[in-house]
GROMACS .gro file of C-alpha atoms in nm:
model
  456
    1MET     CA    1  -3.345   7.318   8.751
    2SER     CA    2  -3.526   7.066   8.968
    3GLY     CA    3  -3.639   6.733   8.832
    4LEU     CA    4  -4.003   6.841   8.831
    5ALA     CA    5  -3.923   7.171   8.658
    6ALA     CA    6  -3.714   6.990   8.399
    7TYR     CA    7  -3.999   6.748   8.334
    8ARG     CA    8  -4.248   7.033   8.289
    9ALA     CA    9  -4.011   7.212   8.053
   10GLN     CA   10  -3.971   6.893   7.852
   11GLN     CA   11  -4.347   6.846   7.833
   12ARG     CA   12  -4.401   7.207   7.723
   13ALA     CA   13  -4.135   7.173   7.455
   14ARG     CA   14  -4.306   6.859   7.332
   15ALA     CA   15  -4.641   7.040   7.324
   16VAL     CA   16  -4.493   7.333   7.133
   17GLY     CA   17  -4.344   7.092   6.883
   18ALA     CA   18  -4.683   6.927   6.837
   19GLY     CA   19  -4.856   7.263   6.787
   20LEU     CA   20  -5.058   7.237   7.106
   21VAL     CA   21  -4.990   7.570   7.277
   22GLY     CA   22  -5.240   7.857   7.257
   23LYS     CA   23  -5.605   7.850   7.158
   24LEU     CA   24  -5.713   7.817   6.797
   25PRO     CA   25  -5.912   8.106   6.646
   26LEU     CA   26  -6.291   8.117   6.644
   27GLY     CA   27  -6.424   7.909   6.358
   28ALA     CA   28  -6.133   7.666   6.353
   29ARG     CA   29  -6.199   7.362   6.138
   30VAL     CA   30  -6.229   7.054   6.362
   31ALA     CA   31  -6.253   6.698   6.233
   32PHE     CA   32  -6.386   6.394   6.417
   33LEU     CA   33  -6.239   6.043   6.407
   34GLY     CA   34  -6.433   5.750   6.546
   35ASP     CA   35  -6.712   5.501   6.488
   36SER     CA   36  -7.092   5.529   6.483
   37ILE     CA   37  -7.072   5.717   6.814
   38PHE     CA   38  -6.944   6.008   6.604
   39ALA     CA   39  -7.128   5.948   6.278
   40TYR     CA   40  -7.224   6.303   6.177
   41SER     CA   41  -7.528   6.206   5.976
   42LEU     CA   42  -7.693   5.902   5.827
   43ALA     CA   43  -7.867   5.924   5.489
   44THR     CA   44  -8.166   5.713   5.396
   45SER     CA   45  -8.040   5.708   5.038
   46ALA     CA   46  -7.712   5.772   4.859
   47ASP     CA   47  -7.898   5.841   4.534
   48ALA     CA   48  -7.882   6.209   4.439
   49ALA     CA   49  -8.185   6.161   4.214
   50ASN     CA   50  -8.399   6.046   4.505
   51PRO     CA   51  -8.645   6.328   4.577
   52PHE     CA   52  -8.648   6.261   4.951
   53ILE     CA   53  -8.322   6.217   5.141
   54ALA     CA   54  -8.335   6.254   5.516
   55ALA     CA   55  -8.028   6.291   5.734
   56ARG     CA   56  -8.011   6.242   6.108
   57MET     CA   57  -7.739   6.391   6.324
   58GLN     CA   58  -7.675   6.224   6.654
   59GLY     CA   59  -7.456   6.199   6.960
   60GLU     CA   60  -7.252   6.434   7.173
   61MET     CA   61  -7.092   6.605   6.877
   62ILE     CA   62  -7.404   6.766   6.732
   63GLN     CA   63  -7.526   6.859   7.079
   64ALA     CA   64  -7.192   7.024   7.158
   65LEU     CA   65  -7.205   7.225   6.836
   66ALA     CA   66  -7.556   7.340   6.924
   67LEU     CA   67  -7.461   7.441   7.278
   68ASP     CA   68  -7.140   7.624   7.183
   69PRO     CA   69  -7.096   7.680   6.806
   70ARG     CA   70  -6.738   7.804   6.804
   71ILE     CA   71  -6.593   7.550   6.557
   72ASN     CA   72  -6.656   7.463   6.193
   73ILE     CA   73  -6.745   7.111   6.087
   74ASP     CA   74  -6.911   7.020   5.759
   75ALA     CA   75  -7.072   6.723   5.591
   76TRP     CA   76  -7.205   6.687   5.239
   77GLN     CA   77  -7.372   6.426   5.026
   78ASP     CA   78  -7.138   6.206   4.824
   79THR     CA   79  -7.307   5.937   4.614
   80SER     CA   80  -6.978   5.747   4.571
   81ARG     CA   81  -6.982   5.647   4.938
   82ALA     CA   82  -7.199   5.378   5.092
   83THR     CA   83  -7.337   5.611   5.355
   84GLY     CA   84  -7.404   5.887   5.107
   85VAL     CA   85  -7.227   6.137   5.333
   86GLN     CA   86  -6.874   6.267   5.333
   87GLY     CA   87  -6.705   6.549   5.516
   88SER     CA   88  -6.491   6.656   5.804
   89ASN     CA   89  -6.653   6.394   6.023
   90GLN     CA   90  -6.475   6.062   5.987
   91GLY     CA   91  -6.705   5.858   6.209
   92VAL     CA   92  -6.756   5.523   6.038
   93VAL     CA   93  -7.010   5.275   6.168
   94GLY     CA   94  -6.855   4.966   6.329
   95ASN     CA   95  -6.493   5.083   6.323
   96THR     CA   96  -6.242   4.941   6.570
   97THR     CA   97  -5.926   5.118   6.689
   98ALA     CA   98  -5.722   4.944   6.418
   99GLN     CA   99  -5.964   5.051   6.145
  100ALA     CA  100  -5.966   5.410   6.269
  101LEU     CA  101  -5.586   5.409   6.274
  102ALA     CA  102  -5.584   5.307   5.907
  103ARG     CA  103  -5.804   5.608   5.826
  104VAL     CA  104  -5.584   5.873   5.991
  105PRO     CA  105  -5.446   5.974   5.647
  106ASP     CA  106  -5.804   6.062   5.546
  107VAL     CA  107  -5.822   6.304   5.840
  108VAL     CA  108  -5.479   6.451   5.774
  109ALA     CA  109  -5.574   6.512   5.409
  110LEU     CA  110  -5.858   6.739   5.526
  111LYS     CA  111  -5.598   6.958   5.701
  112PRO     CA  112  -5.810   7.038   6.007
  113ALA     CA  113  -5.679   7.254   6.287
  114ALA     CA  114  -5.791   6.995   6.544
  115CYS     CA  115  -5.940   6.649   6.563
  116ILE     CA  116  -6.165   6.495   6.826
  117VAL     CA  117  -6.087   6.125   6.864
  118CYS     CA  118  -6.331   5.878   7.020
  119ILE     CA  119  -6.268   5.514   6.932
  120GLY     CA  120  -6.265   5.173   7.094
  121THR     CA  121  -6.629   5.090   7.158
  122ASN     CA  122  -6.636   4.824   6.885
  123ASN     CA  123  -6.321   4.640   6.994
  124THR     CA  124  -6.389   4.290   7.126
  125VAL     CA  125  -6.159   4.363   7.419
  126PHE     CA  126  -6.004   4.681   7.552
  127ASP     CA  127  -5.646   4.558   7.569
  128ALA     CA  128  -5.295   4.698   7.529
  129ALA     CA  129  -5.314   4.658   7.152
  130ALA     CA  130  -5.626   4.878   7.137
  131LEU     CA  131  -5.458   5.142   7.351
  132ALA     CA  132  -5.148   5.126   7.130
  133ASP     CA  133  -5.369   5.195   6.828
  134VAL     CA  134  -5.506   5.507   6.997
  135ALA     CA  135  -5.156   5.621   7.091
  136GLU     CA  136  -5.047   5.588   6.729
  137ILE     CA  137  -5.352   5.781   6.610
  138VAL     CA  138  -5.255   6.064   6.844
  139ARG     CA  139  -4.892   6.054   6.731
  140LEU     CA  140  -4.978   6.071   6.361
  141LEU     CA  141  -5.222   6.358   6.409
  142GLN     CA  142  -4.975   6.558   6.616
  143VAL     CA  143  -4.698   6.497   6.364
  144ALA     CA  144  -4.931   6.665   6.114
  145SER     CA  145  -4.967   6.961   6.359
  146ILE     CA  146  -5.329   6.875   6.433
  147ARG     CA  147  -5.452   6.943   6.786
  148VAL     CA  148  -5.608   6.638   6.951
  149ILE     CA  149  -5.906   6.623   7.184
  150LEU     CA  150  -5.904   6.266   7.313
  151CYS     CA  151  -6.222   6.103   7.447
  152THR     CA  152  -6.273   5.814   7.684
  153ILE     CA  153  -6.526   5.558   7.567
  154ARG     CA  154  -6.858   5.574   7.740
  155PRO     CA  155  -7.059   5.291   7.899
  156TRP     CA  156  -7.356   5.122   7.741
  157ASN     CA  157  -7.676   4.969   7.875
  158THR     CA  158  -7.737   4.594   7.915
  159ALA     CA  159  -7.757   4.422   7.575
  160ARG     CA  160  -7.549   4.649   7.354
  161PRO     CA  161  -7.510   4.575   6.980
  162SER     CA  162  -7.192   4.494   6.781
  163SER     CA  163  -6.921   4.327   6.993
  164GLY     CA  164  -7.152   4.233   7.280
  165ASP     CA  165  -7.185   4.293   7.649
  166THR     CA  166  -6.918   4.054   7.780
  167GLN     CA  167  -6.753   4.030   8.120
  168ALA     CA  168  -6.412   4.067   7.958
  169ARG     CA  169  -6.515   4.396   7.805
  170ARG     CA  170  -6.665   4.524   8.128
  171ASP     CA  171  -6.354   4.419   8.323
  172SER     CA  172  -6.116   4.602   8.084
  173PHE     CA  173  -6.332   4.913   8.042
  174GLY     CA  174  -6.187   5.098   8.342
  175SER     CA  175  -5.821   5.020   8.264
  176PHE     CA  176  -5.866   5.122   7.899
  177ASN     CA  177  -6.013   5.457   7.993
  178ALA     CA  178  -5.741   5.506   8.254
  179GLY     CA  179  -5.493   5.450   7.973
  180ILE     CA  180  -5.672   5.710   7.758
  181ARG     CA  181  -5.651   5.964   8.039
  182ALA     CA  182  -5.282   5.892   8.093
  183LEU     CA  183  -5.216   5.915   7.719
  184ALA     CA  184  -5.390   6.252   7.697
  185ALA     CA  185  -5.178   6.386   7.983
  186ALA     CA  186  -4.852   6.249   7.842
  187ARG     CA  187  -4.911   6.374   7.488
  188GLY     CA  188  -5.057   6.713   7.573
  189CYS     CA  189  -5.405   6.631   7.442
  190ILE     CA  190  -5.721   6.789   7.577
  191LEU     CA  191  -5.922   6.520   7.754
  192CYS     CA  192  -6.295   6.480   7.697
  193ASP     CA  193  -6.410   6.234   7.962
  194LEU     CA  194  -6.731   6.093   7.815
  195ALA     CA  195  -6.716   5.793   8.048
  196ALA     CA  196  -6.732   6.015   8.355
  197ALA     CA  197  -7.008   6.225   8.194
  198LEU     CA  198  -7.221   5.909   8.160
  199GLY     CA  199  -7.154   5.801   8.519
  200ALA     CA  200  -6.854   5.568   8.477
  201PRO     CA  201  -6.542   5.758   8.588
  202GLY     CA  202  -6.371   5.435   8.694
  203ASP     CA  203  -6.476   5.075   8.653
  204PHE     CA  204  -6.763   4.987   8.424
  205VAL     CA  205  -7.120   5.052   8.531
  206TYR     CA  206  -7.426   5.033   8.309
  207ALA     CA  207  -7.562   5.372   8.208
  208PRO     CA  208  -7.938   5.420   8.262
  209SER     CA  209  -8.157   5.319   7.968
  210GLY     CA  210  -8.304   5.669   7.951
  211ASN     CA  211  -7.979   5.786   7.789
  212PHE     CA  212  -8.012   5.564   7.481
  213TYR     CA  213  -8.236   5.482   7.192
  214ASP     CA  214  -8.078   5.140   7.129
  215ASP     CA  215  -7.868   5.061   7.441
  216LEU     CA  216  -7.554   5.204   7.278
  217HIS     CA  217  -7.632   5.519   7.078
  218LEU     CA  218  -7.755   5.814   7.276
  219ASN     CA  219  -8.085   5.995   7.260
  220SER     CA  220  -8.101   6.368   7.321
  221TYR     CA  221  -8.073   6.334   7.699
  222GLY     CA  222  -7.766   6.114   7.704
  223ALA     CA  223  -7.605   6.318   7.429
  224THR     CA  224  -7.656   6.636   7.628
  225ARG     CA  225  -7.468   6.488   7.924
  226GLY     CA  226  -7.169   6.397   7.710
  227ALA     CA  227  -7.192   6.719   7.510
  228ARG     CA  228  -7.127   6.933   7.815
  229ALA     CA  229  -6.794   6.753   7.864
  230MET     CA  230  -6.717   6.805   7.496
  231VAL     CA  231  -6.804   7.174   7.517
  232GLU     CA  232  -6.553   7.212   7.799
  233ALA     CA  233  -6.284   7.036   7.596
  234ILE     CA  234  -6.348   7.245   7.285
  235ALA     CA  235  -6.347   7.564   7.495
  236LYS     CA  236  -5.995   7.478   7.608
  237THR     CA  237  -5.889   7.448   7.243
  238VAL     CA  238  -6.073   7.723   7.049
  239GLN     CA  239  -6.136   8.091   7.117
  240PRO     CA  240  -6.495   8.177   7.223
  241GLY     CA  241  -6.760   8.310   6.989
  242ASN     CA  242  -7.039   8.198   6.757
  243VAL     CA  243  -6.976   8.107   6.395
  244PHE     CA  244  -7.345   8.128   6.305
  245THR     CA  245  -7.398   8.485   6.415
  246ARG     CA  246  -7.052   8.594   6.302
  247ASP     CA  247  -7.056   8.442   5.954
  248PHE     CA  248  -7.420   8.438   5.846
  249TRP     CA  249  -7.661   8.655   6.042
  250SER     CA  250  -7.573   8.995   5.895
  251GLY     CA  251  -7.672   8.917   5.537
  252GLY     CA  252  -7.805   8.677   5.277
  253ASN     CA  253  -8.103   8.547   5.475
  254LEU     CA  254  -8.361   8.381   5.250
  255LEU     CA  255  -8.623   8.381   5.527
  256PRO     CA  256  -8.847   8.690   5.532
  257ASN     CA  257  -8.894   8.854   5.869
  258PRO     CA  258  -8.606   8.673   6.046
  259ASN     CA  259  -8.640   8.911   6.344
  260PHE     CA  260  -8.999   8.794   6.403
  261THR     CA  261  -9.155   9.141   6.389
  262GLY     CA  262  -9.527   9.212   6.366
  263SER     CA  263  -9.811   9.013   6.517
  264ALA     CA  264 -10.100   8.797   6.394
  265ALA     CA  265 -10.358   8.586   6.572
  266ASN     CA  266 -10.287   8.214   6.589
  267GLY     CA  267 -10.600   8.036   6.477
  268GLU     CA  268 -10.458   7.687   6.428
  269THR     CA  269 -10.631   7.387   6.585
  270GLY     CA  270 -10.504   7.330   6.937
  271LEU     CA  271 -10.314   7.661   6.953
  272SER     CA  272 -10.399   8.012   7.066
  273GLY     CA  273 -10.220   8.343   7.110
  274VAL     CA  274 -10.017   8.539   6.855
  275VAL     CA  275  -9.730   8.469   6.615
  276PRO     CA  276  -9.494   8.698   6.418
  277SER     CA  277  -9.609   8.819   6.079
  278GLY     CA  278  -9.572   8.544   5.821
  279VAL     CA  279  -9.491   8.268   6.073
  280ARG     CA  280  -9.716   7.968   6.128
  281ALA     CA  281  -9.730   7.751   6.444
  282PHE     CA  282  -9.944   7.436   6.417
  283ARG     CA  283  -9.982   7.062   6.484
  284PRO     CA  284  -9.849   6.884   6.173
  285VAL     CA  285  -9.943   6.527   6.271
  286GLY     CA  286 -10.292   6.381   6.304
  287GLY     CA  287 -10.365   6.224   6.640
  288HIS     CA  288 -10.158   6.475   6.835
  289VAL     CA  289 -10.384   6.630   7.098
  290SER     CA  290 -10.168   6.849   7.322
  291THR     CA  291 -10.229   7.223   7.315
  292ALA     CA  292 -10.004   7.528   7.310
  293VAL     CA  293 -10.013   7.904   7.354
  294THR     CA  294  -9.787   8.123   7.140
  295SER     CA  295  -9.667   8.465   7.251
  296LEU     CA  296  -9.409   8.729   7.161
  297VAL     CA  297  -9.139   8.895   7.376
  298ALA     CA  298  -8.890   9.167   7.289
  299ASN     CA  299  -8.549   9.050   7.168
  300THR     CA  300  -8.289   9.316   7.248
  301GLU     CA  301  -8.013   9.135   7.061
  302THR     CA  302  -8.189   9.125   6.723
  303GLY     CA  303  -8.407   9.432   6.770
  304GLY     CA  304  -8.714   9.224   6.695
  305GLN     CA  305  -8.912   8.966   6.890
  306SER     CA  306  -8.875   8.609   7.011
  307LEU     CA  307  -9.153   8.356   6.967
  308LYS     CA  308  -9.250   8.156   7.277
  309VAL     CA  309  -9.447   7.832   7.252
  310THR     CA  310  -9.588   7.711   7.584
  311VAL     CA  311  -9.697   7.348   7.563
  312THR     CA  312  -9.964   7.180   7.779
  313PRO     CA  313  -9.932   6.801   7.737
  314SER     CA  314 -10.242   6.587   7.697
  315GLY     CA  315 -10.311   6.223   7.621
  316THR     CA  316 -10.091   5.916   7.621
  317ASN     CA  317  -9.885   5.955   7.302
  318GLU     CA  318  -9.518   5.880   7.361
  319TYR     CA  319  -9.416   6.159   7.126
  320GLU     CA  320  -9.585   6.469   6.985
  321VAL     CA  321  -9.471   6.777   6.801
  322PHE     CA  322  -9.568   7.133   6.717
  323ARG     CA  323  -9.420   7.287   6.402
  324LEU     CA  324  -9.311   7.636   6.304
  325ASN     CA  325  -9.274   7.737   5.942
  326ARG     CA  326  -9.352   8.019   5.703
  327SER     CA  327  -9.704   8.115   5.604
  328PRO     CA  328  -9.731   8.044   5.319
  329GLY     CA  329  -9.466   7.776   5.360
  330ALA     CA  330  -9.268   7.806   5.038
  331ILE     CA  331  -9.028   8.097   4.986
  332SER     CA  332  -8.954   8.154   4.619
  333VAL     CA  333  -8.583   8.168   4.529
  334PRO     CA  334  -8.571   8.167   4.146
  335ASP     CA  335  -8.190   8.139   4.121
  336LEU     CA  336  -8.152   7.863   4.383
  337GLY     CA  337  -8.051   7.588   4.140
  338SER     CA  338  -7.716   7.412   4.201
  339LYS     CA  339  -7.641   7.624   4.509
  340TRP     CA  340  -7.519   7.510   4.849
  341VAL     CA  341  -7.767   7.595   5.125
  342MET     CA  342  -7.811   7.548   5.500
  343MET     CA  343  -8.038   7.663   5.782
  344TRP     CA  344  -7.988   7.738   6.151
  345ALA     CA  345  -8.200   7.867   6.437
  346GLU     CA  346  -8.143   7.994   6.790
  347VAL     CA  347  -8.377   7.818   7.029
  348GLU     CA  348  -8.411   7.798   7.407
  349LEU     CA  349  -8.575   7.535   7.627
  350ASP     CA  350  -8.692   7.581   7.984
  351ASP     CA  351  -8.634   7.314   8.249
  352TRP     CA  352  -8.952   7.116   8.181
  353PRO     CA  353  -8.831   6.754   8.204
  354PHE     CA  354  -9.047   6.616   7.923
  355TRP     CA  355  -8.882   6.782   7.623
  356ASN     CA  356  -8.758   6.566   7.341
  357GLY     CA  357  -8.604   6.873   7.188
  358PRO     CA  358  -8.627   7.097   6.881
  359LEU     CA  359  -8.560   6.969   6.529
  360ILE     CA  360  -8.477   7.178   6.226
  361GLY     CA  361  -8.537   7.108   5.859
  362LEU     CA  362  -8.503   7.283   5.524
  363ASN     CA  363  -8.708   7.147   5.235
  364ILE     CA  364  -8.605   7.240   4.882
  365GLN     CA  365  -8.876   7.263   4.618
  366SER     CA  366  -8.805   7.209   4.251
  367THR     CA  367  -8.993   7.224   3.922
  368GLY     CA  368  -8.917   6.866   3.817
  369GLY     CA  369  -8.967   6.521   3.966
  370THR     CA  370  -9.269   6.349   4.112
  371THR     CA  371  -9.258   6.552   4.431
  372ASP     CA  372  -9.155   6.903   4.522
  373LEU     CA  373  -8.957   6.781   4.825
  374LEU     CA  374  -8.591   6.746   4.734
  375LYS     CA  375  -8.427   6.698   5.069
  376ASN     CA  376  -8.528   6.717   5.430
  377TYR     CA  377  -8.259   6.754   5.694
  378ILE     CA  378  -8.330   6.712   6.061
  379ALA     CA  379  -8.064   6.809   6.311
  380GLY     CA  380  -8.011   6.853   6.678
  381PHE     CA  381  -8.193   6.573   6.864
  382GLN     CA  382  -8.310   6.216   6.836
  383SER     CA  383  -8.686   6.191   6.807
  384ARG     CA  384  -8.738   5.826   6.897
  385GLY     CA  385  -8.649   5.557   7.141
  386PHE     CA  386  -8.781   5.678   7.476
  387THR     CA  387  -9.091   5.789   7.661
  388ALA     CA  388  -9.158   6.042   7.931
  389GLN     CA  389  -9.086   5.778   8.194
  390ASP     CA  390  -8.728   5.757   8.065
  391VAL     CA  391  -8.666   6.129   8.096
  392ASN     CA  392  -8.394   6.190   8.353
  393TYR     CA  393  -8.193   6.484   8.225
  394PRO     CA  394  -8.362   6.816   8.143
  395LEU     CA  395  -8.245   6.984   7.827
  396ALA     CA  396  -8.273   7.340   7.958
  397GLY     CA  397  -8.062   7.600   7.782
  398ARG     CA  398  -8.002   7.789   7.461
  399ARG     CA  399  -7.890   7.612   7.144
  400PHE     CA  400  -7.808   7.689   6.783
  401ILE     CA  401  -7.946   7.396   6.584
  402SER     CA  402  -7.859   7.364   6.216
  403THR     CA  403  -7.880   7.155   5.905
  404MET     CA  404  -7.570   7.049   5.721
  405ARG     CA  405  -7.471   7.212   5.392
  406GLU     CA  406  -7.633   7.057   5.087
  407ILE     CA  407  -7.629   7.133   4.716
  408THR     CA  408  -7.965   7.180   4.549
  409ARG     CA  409  -8.079   7.036   4.218
  410ALA     CA  410  -8.048   7.250   3.908
  411ASP     CA  411  -8.425   7.309   3.898
  412ALA     CA  412  -8.461   7.418   4.262
  413THR     CA  413  -8.692   7.718   4.297
  414ALA     CA  414  -8.797   7.757   4.662
  415VAL     CA  415  -8.719   7.671   5.024
  416VAL     CA  416  -8.952   7.568   5.307
  417PRO     CA  417  -8.807   7.614   5.658
  418LYS     CA  418  -8.938   7.430   5.961
  419ILE     CA  419  -8.869   7.381   6.329
  420ASP     CA  420  -9.034   7.090   6.509
  421ILE     CA  421  -9.086   7.115   6.885
  422GLY     CA  422  -9.084   6.760   7.020
  423PHE     CA  423  -9.197   6.645   7.363
  424CYS     CA  424  -9.328   6.336   7.546
  425PRO     CA  425  -9.691   6.371   7.663
  426SER     CA  426  -9.721   6.025   7.821
  427GLY     CA  427  -9.700   6.079   8.195
  428ALA     CA  428  -9.607   6.445   8.155
  429THR     CA  429  -9.727   6.713   8.394
  430GLY     CA  430  -9.707   7.092   8.406
  431THR     CA  431  -9.619   7.304   8.103
  432GLY     CA  432  -9.302   7.362   7.903
  433THR     CA  433  -9.189   7.667   7.706
  434LEU     CA  434  -8.961   7.669   7.405
  435THR     CA  435  -8.849   8.006   7.267
  436VAL     CA  436  -8.728   8.064   6.911
  437HIS     CA  437  -8.511   8.375   6.906
  438ARG     CA  438  -8.426   8.383   6.533
  439TRP     CA  439  -8.373   8.169   6.226
  440TRP     CA  440  -8.161   8.190   5.914
  441ALA     CA  441  -8.141   8.006   5.584
  442GLY     CA  442  -7.924   8.097   5.291
  443VAL     CA  443  -7.672   8.015   5.025
  444VAL     CA  444  -7.332   7.914   5.163
  445ASP     CA  445  -6.990   7.829   5.022
  446ASP     CA  446  -6.917   7.488   4.876
  447PRO     CA  447  -6.767   7.309   5.179
  448ARG     CA  448  -6.534   7.083   4.985
  449PRO     CA  449  -6.256   7.333   4.904
  450LEU     CA  450  -6.266   7.447   5.268
  451TRP     CA  451  -6.161   7.094   5.361
  452ASN     CA  452  -5.904   7.052   5.082
  453VAL     CA  453  -6.129   6.814   4.888
  454ALA     CA  454  -6.104   6.841   4.512
  455VAL     CA  455  -6.421   6.936   4.326
  456ALA     CA  456  -6.474   6.736   4.007
   0.00000   0.00000   0.00000
């Protein structure tokens, strides 16, 4: 056996020993380990009694799940934690490589099939010690037979928060990422090169401001760029398919007329055309002046129809939105109390460069409290931090956007689904079309036992 052949055999044996050969099955549970770059969601309140708790999902991770939903990842409210959110995502705001290394046992305890690791952005310098931390994270995960998708750290723009935009950090950025790439190759990890996706495959370069909402954390455009690299990495790890359509679509849908059958005139202010029976399309915010035409096209996959919303921008607002929900909005579910629920929708954007993207929410109504709004979850895209002039990267394509799983209060009685279609009118030209192919909301399993978390 030649030296090269012997080396390859040794590497394959090492990979087999680490459980890295062969793709994982569709729906494999995948955890994330990192900092705020990978924070799955941020809650405005950790108080379960608060009648309004909004969660925002951000970054490449949620975009990748929307583009190619072949893995399972969950998050749920936990009032014992400062962020109010716990789950398979272990992205903690402000973490350094050393802090993430200390939390590897938390990931191992979840017993995921794979883990996506992206850490280092908050280190004051990208030195050998930081790279050693990442190497040890990989070793510990592989010892636990957890596949590893290892990410390079991506560039920022000008005055980034936390550790600062220093020359030392910029000078060590390229060598640190080179070390990540070499580590992935040596340890049999799948590489997700977020640095290259954001335009920095080698030495540091500032990423354009249009990718960010705060010079470090990505808006929908920047996240889409990185997400495509993540989709490729996940596709090398997990068998193809769609967990939403496989696990949920065939039954248990709380939303009437999920196939968008029938037709009714759209008489809402600023809109014209037709909508499916029982579906409302309207402008939910005062001061929004753009117009839209709604239409229906056959959907051969569902046997029903898809709803198209063609937007004509008008005015100088930086951000506007059209909303889809039920008519009437509330759907009575008398036995909804203390159940876990979620919502997802299949949406498709054309290549109009002024989209901000679709948002999805599921409001839970209850009989008690000062308001009927229990929780409102928005997922899929950032809805702030840039204008039409910042738009550089069209969001064209089909996505499955979803809420996270959440338990309802004991007196919950109804759900109100919604999809917000966001765009940037200021400076926009032409028209854009967003198509909603289907939506689903229903009762789901308690996610905690799925992730080996004890239920009190």
